Coordinates of C-alpha atoms and ligand atoms in Angstrom, one line a residue:
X1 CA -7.7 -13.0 -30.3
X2 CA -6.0 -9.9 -32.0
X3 CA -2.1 -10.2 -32.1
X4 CA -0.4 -7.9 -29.9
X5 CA 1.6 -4.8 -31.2
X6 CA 5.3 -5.3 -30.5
X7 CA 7.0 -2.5 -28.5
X8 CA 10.7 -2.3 -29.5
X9 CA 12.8 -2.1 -26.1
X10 CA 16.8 -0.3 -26.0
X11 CA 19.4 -2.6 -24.8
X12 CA 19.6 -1.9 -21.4
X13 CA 16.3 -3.3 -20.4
X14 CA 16.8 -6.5 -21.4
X15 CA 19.2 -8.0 -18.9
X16 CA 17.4 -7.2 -15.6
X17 CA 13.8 -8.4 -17.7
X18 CA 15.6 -11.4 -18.6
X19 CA 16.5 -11.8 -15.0
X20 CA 12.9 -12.1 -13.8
X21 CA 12.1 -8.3 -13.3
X22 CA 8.8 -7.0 -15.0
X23 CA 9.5 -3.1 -14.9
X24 CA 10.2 -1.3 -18.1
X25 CA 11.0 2.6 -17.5
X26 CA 9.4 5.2 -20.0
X27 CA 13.0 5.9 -21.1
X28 CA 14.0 2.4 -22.0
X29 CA 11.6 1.7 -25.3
X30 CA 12.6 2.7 -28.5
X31 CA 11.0 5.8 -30.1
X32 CA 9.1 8.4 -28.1
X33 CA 6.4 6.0 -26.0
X34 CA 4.0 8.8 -26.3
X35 CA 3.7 9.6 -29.6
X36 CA 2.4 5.9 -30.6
X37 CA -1.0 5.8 -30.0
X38 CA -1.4 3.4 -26.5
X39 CA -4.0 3.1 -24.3
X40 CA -3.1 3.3 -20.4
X41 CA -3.2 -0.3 -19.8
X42 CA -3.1 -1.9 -23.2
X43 CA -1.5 -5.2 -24.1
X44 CA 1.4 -5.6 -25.5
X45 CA 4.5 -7.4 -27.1
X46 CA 7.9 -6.3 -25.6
X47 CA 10.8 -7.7 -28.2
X48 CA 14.5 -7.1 -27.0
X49 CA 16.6 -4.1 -29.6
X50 CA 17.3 -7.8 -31.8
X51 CA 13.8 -8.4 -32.2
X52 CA 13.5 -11.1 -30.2
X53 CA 10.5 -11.3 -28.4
X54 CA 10.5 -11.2 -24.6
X55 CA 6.5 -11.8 -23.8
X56 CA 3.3 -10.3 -23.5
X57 CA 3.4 -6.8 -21.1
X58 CA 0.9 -4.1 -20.2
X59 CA 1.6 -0.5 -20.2
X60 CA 0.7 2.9 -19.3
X61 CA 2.2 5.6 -22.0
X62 CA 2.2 8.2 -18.9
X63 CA 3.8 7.1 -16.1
X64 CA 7.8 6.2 -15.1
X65 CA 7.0 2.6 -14.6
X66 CA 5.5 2.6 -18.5
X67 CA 5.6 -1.0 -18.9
X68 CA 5.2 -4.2 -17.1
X69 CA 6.0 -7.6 -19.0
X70 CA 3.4 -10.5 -17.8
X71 CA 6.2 -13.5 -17.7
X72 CA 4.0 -15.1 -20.6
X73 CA 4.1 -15.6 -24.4
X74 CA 3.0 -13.3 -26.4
X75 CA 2.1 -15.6 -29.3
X76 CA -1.7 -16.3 -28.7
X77 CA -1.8 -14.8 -25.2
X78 CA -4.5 -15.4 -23.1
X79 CA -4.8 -12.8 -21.0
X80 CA -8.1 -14.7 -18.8
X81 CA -5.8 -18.2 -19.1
X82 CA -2.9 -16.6 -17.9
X83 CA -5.0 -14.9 -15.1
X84 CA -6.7 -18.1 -13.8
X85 CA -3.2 -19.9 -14.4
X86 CA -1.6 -17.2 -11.8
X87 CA -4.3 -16.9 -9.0
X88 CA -4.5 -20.2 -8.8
X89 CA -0.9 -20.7 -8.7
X90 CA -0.7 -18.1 -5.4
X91 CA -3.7 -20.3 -4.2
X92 CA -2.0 -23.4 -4.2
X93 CA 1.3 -21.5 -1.9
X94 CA -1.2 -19.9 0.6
X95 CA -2.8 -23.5 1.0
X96 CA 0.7 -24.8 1.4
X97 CA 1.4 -22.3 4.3
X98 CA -2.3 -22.4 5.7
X99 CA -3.2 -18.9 5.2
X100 CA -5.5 -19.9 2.4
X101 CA -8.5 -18.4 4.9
X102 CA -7.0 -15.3 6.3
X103 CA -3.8 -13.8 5.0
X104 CA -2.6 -12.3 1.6
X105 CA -3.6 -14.4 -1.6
X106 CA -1.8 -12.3 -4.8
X107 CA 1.3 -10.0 -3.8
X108 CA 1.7 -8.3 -7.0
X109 CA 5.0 -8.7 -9.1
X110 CA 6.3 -11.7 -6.8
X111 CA 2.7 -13.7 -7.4
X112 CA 3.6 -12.9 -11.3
X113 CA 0.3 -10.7 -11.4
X114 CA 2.2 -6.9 -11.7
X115 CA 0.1 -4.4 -10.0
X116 CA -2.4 -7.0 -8.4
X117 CA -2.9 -7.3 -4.7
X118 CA -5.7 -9.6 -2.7
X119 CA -6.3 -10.1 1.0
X120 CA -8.2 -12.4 2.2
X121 CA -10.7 -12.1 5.0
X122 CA -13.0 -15.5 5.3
X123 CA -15.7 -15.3 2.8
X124 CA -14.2 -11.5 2.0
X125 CA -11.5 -10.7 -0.6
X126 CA -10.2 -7.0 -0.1
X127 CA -8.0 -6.4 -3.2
X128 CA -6.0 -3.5 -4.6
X129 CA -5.6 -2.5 -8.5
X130 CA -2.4 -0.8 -9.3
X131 CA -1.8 0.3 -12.5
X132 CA -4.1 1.0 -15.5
X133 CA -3.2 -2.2 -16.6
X134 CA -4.5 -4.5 -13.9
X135 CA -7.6 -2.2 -13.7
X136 CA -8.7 -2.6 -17.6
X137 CA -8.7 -6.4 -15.8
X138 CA -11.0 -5.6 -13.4
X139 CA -13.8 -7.9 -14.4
X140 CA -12.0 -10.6 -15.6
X141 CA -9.9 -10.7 -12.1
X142 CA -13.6 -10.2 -9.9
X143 CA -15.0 -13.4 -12.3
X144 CA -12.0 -15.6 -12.0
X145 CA -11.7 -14.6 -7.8
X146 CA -15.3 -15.5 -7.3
X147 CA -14.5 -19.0 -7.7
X148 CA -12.3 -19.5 -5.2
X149 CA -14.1 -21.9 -2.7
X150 CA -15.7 -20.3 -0.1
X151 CA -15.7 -16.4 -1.5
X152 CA -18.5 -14.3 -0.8
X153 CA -17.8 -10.8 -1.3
X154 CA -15.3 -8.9 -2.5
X155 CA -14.1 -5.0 -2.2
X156 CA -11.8 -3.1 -4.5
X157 CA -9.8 -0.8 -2.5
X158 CA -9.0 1.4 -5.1
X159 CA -8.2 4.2 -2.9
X160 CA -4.0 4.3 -2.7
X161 CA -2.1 7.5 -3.6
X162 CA -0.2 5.3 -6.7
X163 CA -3.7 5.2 -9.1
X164 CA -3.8 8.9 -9.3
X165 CA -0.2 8.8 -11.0
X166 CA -1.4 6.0 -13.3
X167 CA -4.8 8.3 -14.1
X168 CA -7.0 6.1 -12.2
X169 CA -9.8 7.3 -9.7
X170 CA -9.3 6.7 -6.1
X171 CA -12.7 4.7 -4.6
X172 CA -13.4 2.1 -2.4
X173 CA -16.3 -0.1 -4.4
X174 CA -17.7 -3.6 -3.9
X175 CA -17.4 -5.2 -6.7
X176 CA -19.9 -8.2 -5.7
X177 CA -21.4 -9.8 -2.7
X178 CA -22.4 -8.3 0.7
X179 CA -20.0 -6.6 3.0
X180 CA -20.8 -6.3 6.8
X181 CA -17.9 -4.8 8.9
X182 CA -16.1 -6.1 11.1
X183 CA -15.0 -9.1 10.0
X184 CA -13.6 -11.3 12.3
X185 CA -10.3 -13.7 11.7
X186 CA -7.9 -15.1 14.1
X187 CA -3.8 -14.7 14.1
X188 CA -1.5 -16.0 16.9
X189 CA -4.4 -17.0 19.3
X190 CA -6.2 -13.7 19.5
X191 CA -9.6 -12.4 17.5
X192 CA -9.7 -9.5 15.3
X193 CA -12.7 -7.7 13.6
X194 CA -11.4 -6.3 10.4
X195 CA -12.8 -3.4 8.1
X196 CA -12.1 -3.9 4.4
X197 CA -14.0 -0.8 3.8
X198 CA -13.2 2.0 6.2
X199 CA -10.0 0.5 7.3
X200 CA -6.3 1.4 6.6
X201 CA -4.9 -0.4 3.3
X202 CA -7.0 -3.5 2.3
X203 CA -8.2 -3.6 6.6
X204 CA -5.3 -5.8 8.2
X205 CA -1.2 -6.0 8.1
X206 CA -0.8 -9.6 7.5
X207 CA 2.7 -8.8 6.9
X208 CA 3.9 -8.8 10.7
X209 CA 1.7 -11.9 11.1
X210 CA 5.0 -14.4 11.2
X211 CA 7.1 -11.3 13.0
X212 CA 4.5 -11.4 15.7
X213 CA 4.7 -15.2 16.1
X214 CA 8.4 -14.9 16.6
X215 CA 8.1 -12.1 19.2
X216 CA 5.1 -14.9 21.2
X217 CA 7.9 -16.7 23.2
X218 CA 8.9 -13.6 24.8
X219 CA 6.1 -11.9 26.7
X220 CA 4.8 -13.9 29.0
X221 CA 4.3 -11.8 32.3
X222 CA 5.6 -8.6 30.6
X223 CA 4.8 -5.2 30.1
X224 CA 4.3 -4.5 26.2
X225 CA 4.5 -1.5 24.5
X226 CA 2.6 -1.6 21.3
X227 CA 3.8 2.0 19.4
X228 CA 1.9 2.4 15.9
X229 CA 0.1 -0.2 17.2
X230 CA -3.4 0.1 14.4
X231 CA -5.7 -2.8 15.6
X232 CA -3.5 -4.1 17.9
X233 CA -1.8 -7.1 16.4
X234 CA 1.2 -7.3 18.2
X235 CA -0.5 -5.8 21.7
X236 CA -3.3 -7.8 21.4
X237 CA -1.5 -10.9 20.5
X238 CA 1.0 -10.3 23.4
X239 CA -1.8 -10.4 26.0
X240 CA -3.7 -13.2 24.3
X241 CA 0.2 -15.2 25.2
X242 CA 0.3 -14.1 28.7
X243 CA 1.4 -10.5 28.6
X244 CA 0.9 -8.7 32.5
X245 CA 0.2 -5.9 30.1
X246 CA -0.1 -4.4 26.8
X247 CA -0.6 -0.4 26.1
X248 CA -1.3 0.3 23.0
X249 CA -0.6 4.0 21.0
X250 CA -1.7 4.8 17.6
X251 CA -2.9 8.6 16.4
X252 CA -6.1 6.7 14.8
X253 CA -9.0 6.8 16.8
X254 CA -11.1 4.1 14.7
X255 CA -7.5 2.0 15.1
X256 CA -7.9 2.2 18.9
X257 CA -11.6 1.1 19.0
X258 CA -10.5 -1.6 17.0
X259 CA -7.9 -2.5 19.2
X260 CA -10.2 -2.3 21.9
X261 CA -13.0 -5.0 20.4
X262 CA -10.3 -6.8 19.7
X263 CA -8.6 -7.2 22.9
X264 CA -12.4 -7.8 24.4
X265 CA -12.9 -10.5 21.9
X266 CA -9.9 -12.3 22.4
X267 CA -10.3 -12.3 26.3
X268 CA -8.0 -10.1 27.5
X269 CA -9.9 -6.7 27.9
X270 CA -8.2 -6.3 31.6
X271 CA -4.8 -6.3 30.1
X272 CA -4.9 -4.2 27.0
X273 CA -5.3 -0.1 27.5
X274 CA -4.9 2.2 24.6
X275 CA -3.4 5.8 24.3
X276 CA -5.1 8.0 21.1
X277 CA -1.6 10.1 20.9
X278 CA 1.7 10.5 18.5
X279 CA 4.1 8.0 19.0
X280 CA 6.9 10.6 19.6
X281 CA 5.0 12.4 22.1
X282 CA 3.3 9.3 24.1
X283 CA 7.2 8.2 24.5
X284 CA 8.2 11.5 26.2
X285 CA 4.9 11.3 28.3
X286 CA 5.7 7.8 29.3
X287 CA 9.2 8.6 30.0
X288 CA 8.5 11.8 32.3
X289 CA 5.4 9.9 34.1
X290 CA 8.4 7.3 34.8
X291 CA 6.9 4.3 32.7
X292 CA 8.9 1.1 32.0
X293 CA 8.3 -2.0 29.6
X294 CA 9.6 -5.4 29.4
X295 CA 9.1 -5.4 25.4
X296 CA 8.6 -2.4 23.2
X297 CA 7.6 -2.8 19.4
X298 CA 8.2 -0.3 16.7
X299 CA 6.1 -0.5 13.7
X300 CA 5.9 3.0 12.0
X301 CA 4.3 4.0 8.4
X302 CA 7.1 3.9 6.2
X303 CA 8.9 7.5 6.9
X304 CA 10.8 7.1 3.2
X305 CA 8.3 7.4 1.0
X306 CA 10.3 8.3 -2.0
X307 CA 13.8 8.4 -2.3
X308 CA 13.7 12.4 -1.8
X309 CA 12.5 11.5 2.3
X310 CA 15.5 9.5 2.7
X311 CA 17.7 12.0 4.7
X312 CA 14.4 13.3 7.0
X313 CA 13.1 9.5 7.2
X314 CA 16.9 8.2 8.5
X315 CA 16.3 10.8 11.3
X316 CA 13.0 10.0 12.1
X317 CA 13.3 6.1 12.7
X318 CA 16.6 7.1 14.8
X319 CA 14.6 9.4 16.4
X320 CA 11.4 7.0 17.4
X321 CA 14.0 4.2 18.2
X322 CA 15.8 6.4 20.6
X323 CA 12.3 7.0 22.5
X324 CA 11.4 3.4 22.5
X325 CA 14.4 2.3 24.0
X326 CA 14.6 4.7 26.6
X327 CA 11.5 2.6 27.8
X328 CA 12.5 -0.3 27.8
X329 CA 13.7 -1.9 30.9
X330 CA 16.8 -3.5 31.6
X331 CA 17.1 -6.9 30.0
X332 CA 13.9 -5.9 27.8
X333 CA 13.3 -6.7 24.2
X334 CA 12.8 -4.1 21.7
X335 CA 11.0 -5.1 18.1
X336 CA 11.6 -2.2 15.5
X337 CA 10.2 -2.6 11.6
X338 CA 10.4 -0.5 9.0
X339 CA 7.8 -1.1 5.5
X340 CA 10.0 1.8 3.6
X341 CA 10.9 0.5 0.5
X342 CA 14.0 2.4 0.6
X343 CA 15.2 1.9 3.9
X344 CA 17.5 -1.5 3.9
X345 CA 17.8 -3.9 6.8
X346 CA 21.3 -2.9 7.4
X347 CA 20.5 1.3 7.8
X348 CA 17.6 0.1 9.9
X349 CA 20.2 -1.6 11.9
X350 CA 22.3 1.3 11.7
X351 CA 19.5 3.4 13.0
X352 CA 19.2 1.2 16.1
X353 CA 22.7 0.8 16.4
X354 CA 22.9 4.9 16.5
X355 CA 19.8 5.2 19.1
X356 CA 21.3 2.7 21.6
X357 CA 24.9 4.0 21.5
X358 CA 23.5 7.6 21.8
X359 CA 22.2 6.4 25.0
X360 CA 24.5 4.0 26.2
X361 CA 22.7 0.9 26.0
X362 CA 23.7 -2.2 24.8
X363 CA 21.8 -4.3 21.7
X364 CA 22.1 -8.1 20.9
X365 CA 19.9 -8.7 17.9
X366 CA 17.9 -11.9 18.5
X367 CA 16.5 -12.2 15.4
X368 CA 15.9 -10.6 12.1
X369 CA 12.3 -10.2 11.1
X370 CA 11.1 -9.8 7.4
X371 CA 7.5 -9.9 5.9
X372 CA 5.2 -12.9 6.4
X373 CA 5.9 -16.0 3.6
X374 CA 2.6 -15.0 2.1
X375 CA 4.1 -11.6 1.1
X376 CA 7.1 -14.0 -0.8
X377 CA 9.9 -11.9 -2.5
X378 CA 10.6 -12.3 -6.0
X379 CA 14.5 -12.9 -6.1
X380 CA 15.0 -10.5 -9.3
X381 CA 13.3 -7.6 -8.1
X382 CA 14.3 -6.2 -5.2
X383 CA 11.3 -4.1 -4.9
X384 CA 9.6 -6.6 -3.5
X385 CA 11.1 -6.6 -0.3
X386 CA 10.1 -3.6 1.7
X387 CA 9.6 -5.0 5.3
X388 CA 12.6 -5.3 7.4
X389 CA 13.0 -5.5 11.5
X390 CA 15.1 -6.8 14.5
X391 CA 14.2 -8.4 17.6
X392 CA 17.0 -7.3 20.1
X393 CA 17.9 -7.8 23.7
X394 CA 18.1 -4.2 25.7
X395 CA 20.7 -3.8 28.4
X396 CA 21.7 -1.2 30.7
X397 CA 25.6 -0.5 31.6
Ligands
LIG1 N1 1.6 -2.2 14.0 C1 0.5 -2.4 13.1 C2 0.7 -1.7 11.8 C3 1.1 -0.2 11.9 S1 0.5 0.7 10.5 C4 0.2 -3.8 12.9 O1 0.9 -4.7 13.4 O2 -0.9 -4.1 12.3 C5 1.0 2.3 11.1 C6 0.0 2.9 12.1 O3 0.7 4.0 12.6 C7 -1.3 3.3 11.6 O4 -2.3 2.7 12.4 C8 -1.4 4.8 11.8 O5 -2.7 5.2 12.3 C9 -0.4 5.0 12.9 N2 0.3 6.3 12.9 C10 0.8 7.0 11.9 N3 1.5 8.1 12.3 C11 1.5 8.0 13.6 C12 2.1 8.8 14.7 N4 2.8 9.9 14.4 N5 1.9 8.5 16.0 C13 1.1 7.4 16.2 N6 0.6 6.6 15.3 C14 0.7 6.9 14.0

């Protein structure tokens, strides 16, 4: 094992690193980063403007985010020790919550693997490398995931936006085993068949799994709305607990077929209809055609993207909340989530708050929703908490 060359950082890096966060900005090493030689994704030590040393890191000489430290010792580092030590670490909390079979295994920064996210489908792994420095990994992480009791197969979807930035290709690959779609898992008493493959993200949105548990004890006998609805988990769910009825809109055709298997898989086929429409529109079409619902959920794509969508994004989530709630009926619930990054809870809140006075209706928050325990937030990076909704109570003057 080669020693690791030892990147010298400014100052002003150190405290938040110290604090737990593994980002280093391009601007924050000493020297010019580019001019040294690195390799996208090459190993590293990161020592503080003293020369102490702060730990092993990856980085990537031509992006913002140019360096990510690894919460390990540099001294001897181990880069497949440290691996195994981490997976099975995030093994060991999915067991503890019981989502060991079907939910999200490795959430990046917050499992301590930077850039690293697994899903887990059964006897199917559908995982996403990040950064150039997770995918010079790429082997290593397929050998040491293929132990995992009960793996068959796993698929590399290597296909978000972020790996062009880092200089990666975008592909969907399998990286070993066989891979026949759908695959089916349960969540909150209902089936879904998921598609690791030709699905959105890594195939499901395990992240509303616990918001969608919270929202059960509400919809017996009612009406739901399911806006942004993808496979269905919240409509499908909703009828699997009683619903009368769940209608279900998403622009995505393959979404709505999905939603449709679904729903006929977990027996409720009758009770689940689908509309292939955007959200905004299906709202005003609802509205004119004199449509109520007892619960309406709204669980966009994140509108703020990047900081630059902020003021655009703000409109458009008071915007779609306005629509939803003009649907719901009097005493009805409305869910509304928001997976921007840069959207907080509170101007989420603010949004609704906006939408309901604008119409004259009357909120009380029930609860406050936030992703599932298997997406965990690490306390000293912010960054890792991006999903944030409310469960409120609707009433009319
Ligand atoms: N509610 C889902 C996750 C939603 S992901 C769940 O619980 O699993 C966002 C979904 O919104 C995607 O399925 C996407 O196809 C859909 N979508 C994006 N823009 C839309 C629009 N303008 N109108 C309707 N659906 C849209």
């Amino acid at each position: 094992m080669s020693a690791l060359r030892s990147l010298r950082l400014k100052p002003e890096a150190e405290r938040r690193l110290r604090l737990g966060h593994s980002w280093v900005y391009a601007n924050e090493f000493e020297g010019k980063l580019g001019a040294l030689g690195l390799q996208a994704g090459q190993q590293v030590e990161l020592i503080t403007a003293r020369g102490r040393s702060l730990g092993a890191a990856y980085v990537n000489p031509n992006v913002l985010i140019a360096g990510r430290l690894l919460h390990a010792p540099s001294d001897g580092f181990d880069v497949r020790a440290w691996l195994r030590q981490r997976i099975q670490g995030a093994l060991a909390m999915r067991q503890r919550l019981g989502v060991a079979q079907a939910g999200r295994l490795i959430f990046g920064e917050s499992d301590g693997l930077p850039g690293l996210v697994v899903d887990r489908y059964g006897p199917l792994l559908s995982a996403q490398l990040g950064t150039a420095g997770m995918a010079v990994l790429a082997d290593e992480i397929a050998d040491e995931l293929r132990q995992i009791n009960g793996v068959e197969a796993l698929v590399w979807r290597n296909d978000a936006a972020g790996r062009e930035l880092e200089g990666l290709p975008r592909e969907v690959v399998v990286a070993f085993g066989e891979v026949v779609e759908p695959i089916w898992i349960e969540e909150n008493g209902a089936r879904f068949g998921i598609s690791p493959i030709s699905g959105q993200k890594t195939g499901w949105f395990f992240d509303q799994r616990d918001n969608r548990a919270a929202l059960m004890p509400f919809v017996a006998g009612a009406r739901v709305l399911d806006l942004f609805s993808y496979g269905g988990g919240w409509g499908v769910c909703s009828a699997a607990h009683g619903a009368h009825s769940a209608l279900c809109v998403d622009s995505s055709g393959a979404a709505l077929e999905a939603v449709q298997r679904n729903a006929k898989a977990s027996g409720v086929g009758d009770r689940v209809s689908v509309l292939d429409a955007d959200a905004f529109d299906a709202c005003r079409q609802l509205r004119d055609a004199g449509e109520r619902f007892d619960v309406v959920v709204v669980d966009p794509p994140a509108f703020i993207k990047r900081k630059k969508d902020a003021e655009a994004g703000t409109l458009a989530y008071r915007r779609i909340n306005e629509a939803a709630l003009k649907l719901v009926t009097d005493g009805g619930l409305i869910v509304s989530c928001s997976c921007s990054h840069h959207f907080s809870a509170d101007a989420l809140l603010d949004a609704l708050n906006r939408a309901a006075c604008a119409l004259g209706v009357r909120l009380r928050v029930l609860r406050r929703l936030a992703q599932s325990a298997d997406h965990p937030i690490h306390p000293g990076m912010p960054e890792t908490e991006y999903l944030k909704g409310f469960l409120a109570e609707v009433r009319r003057p």
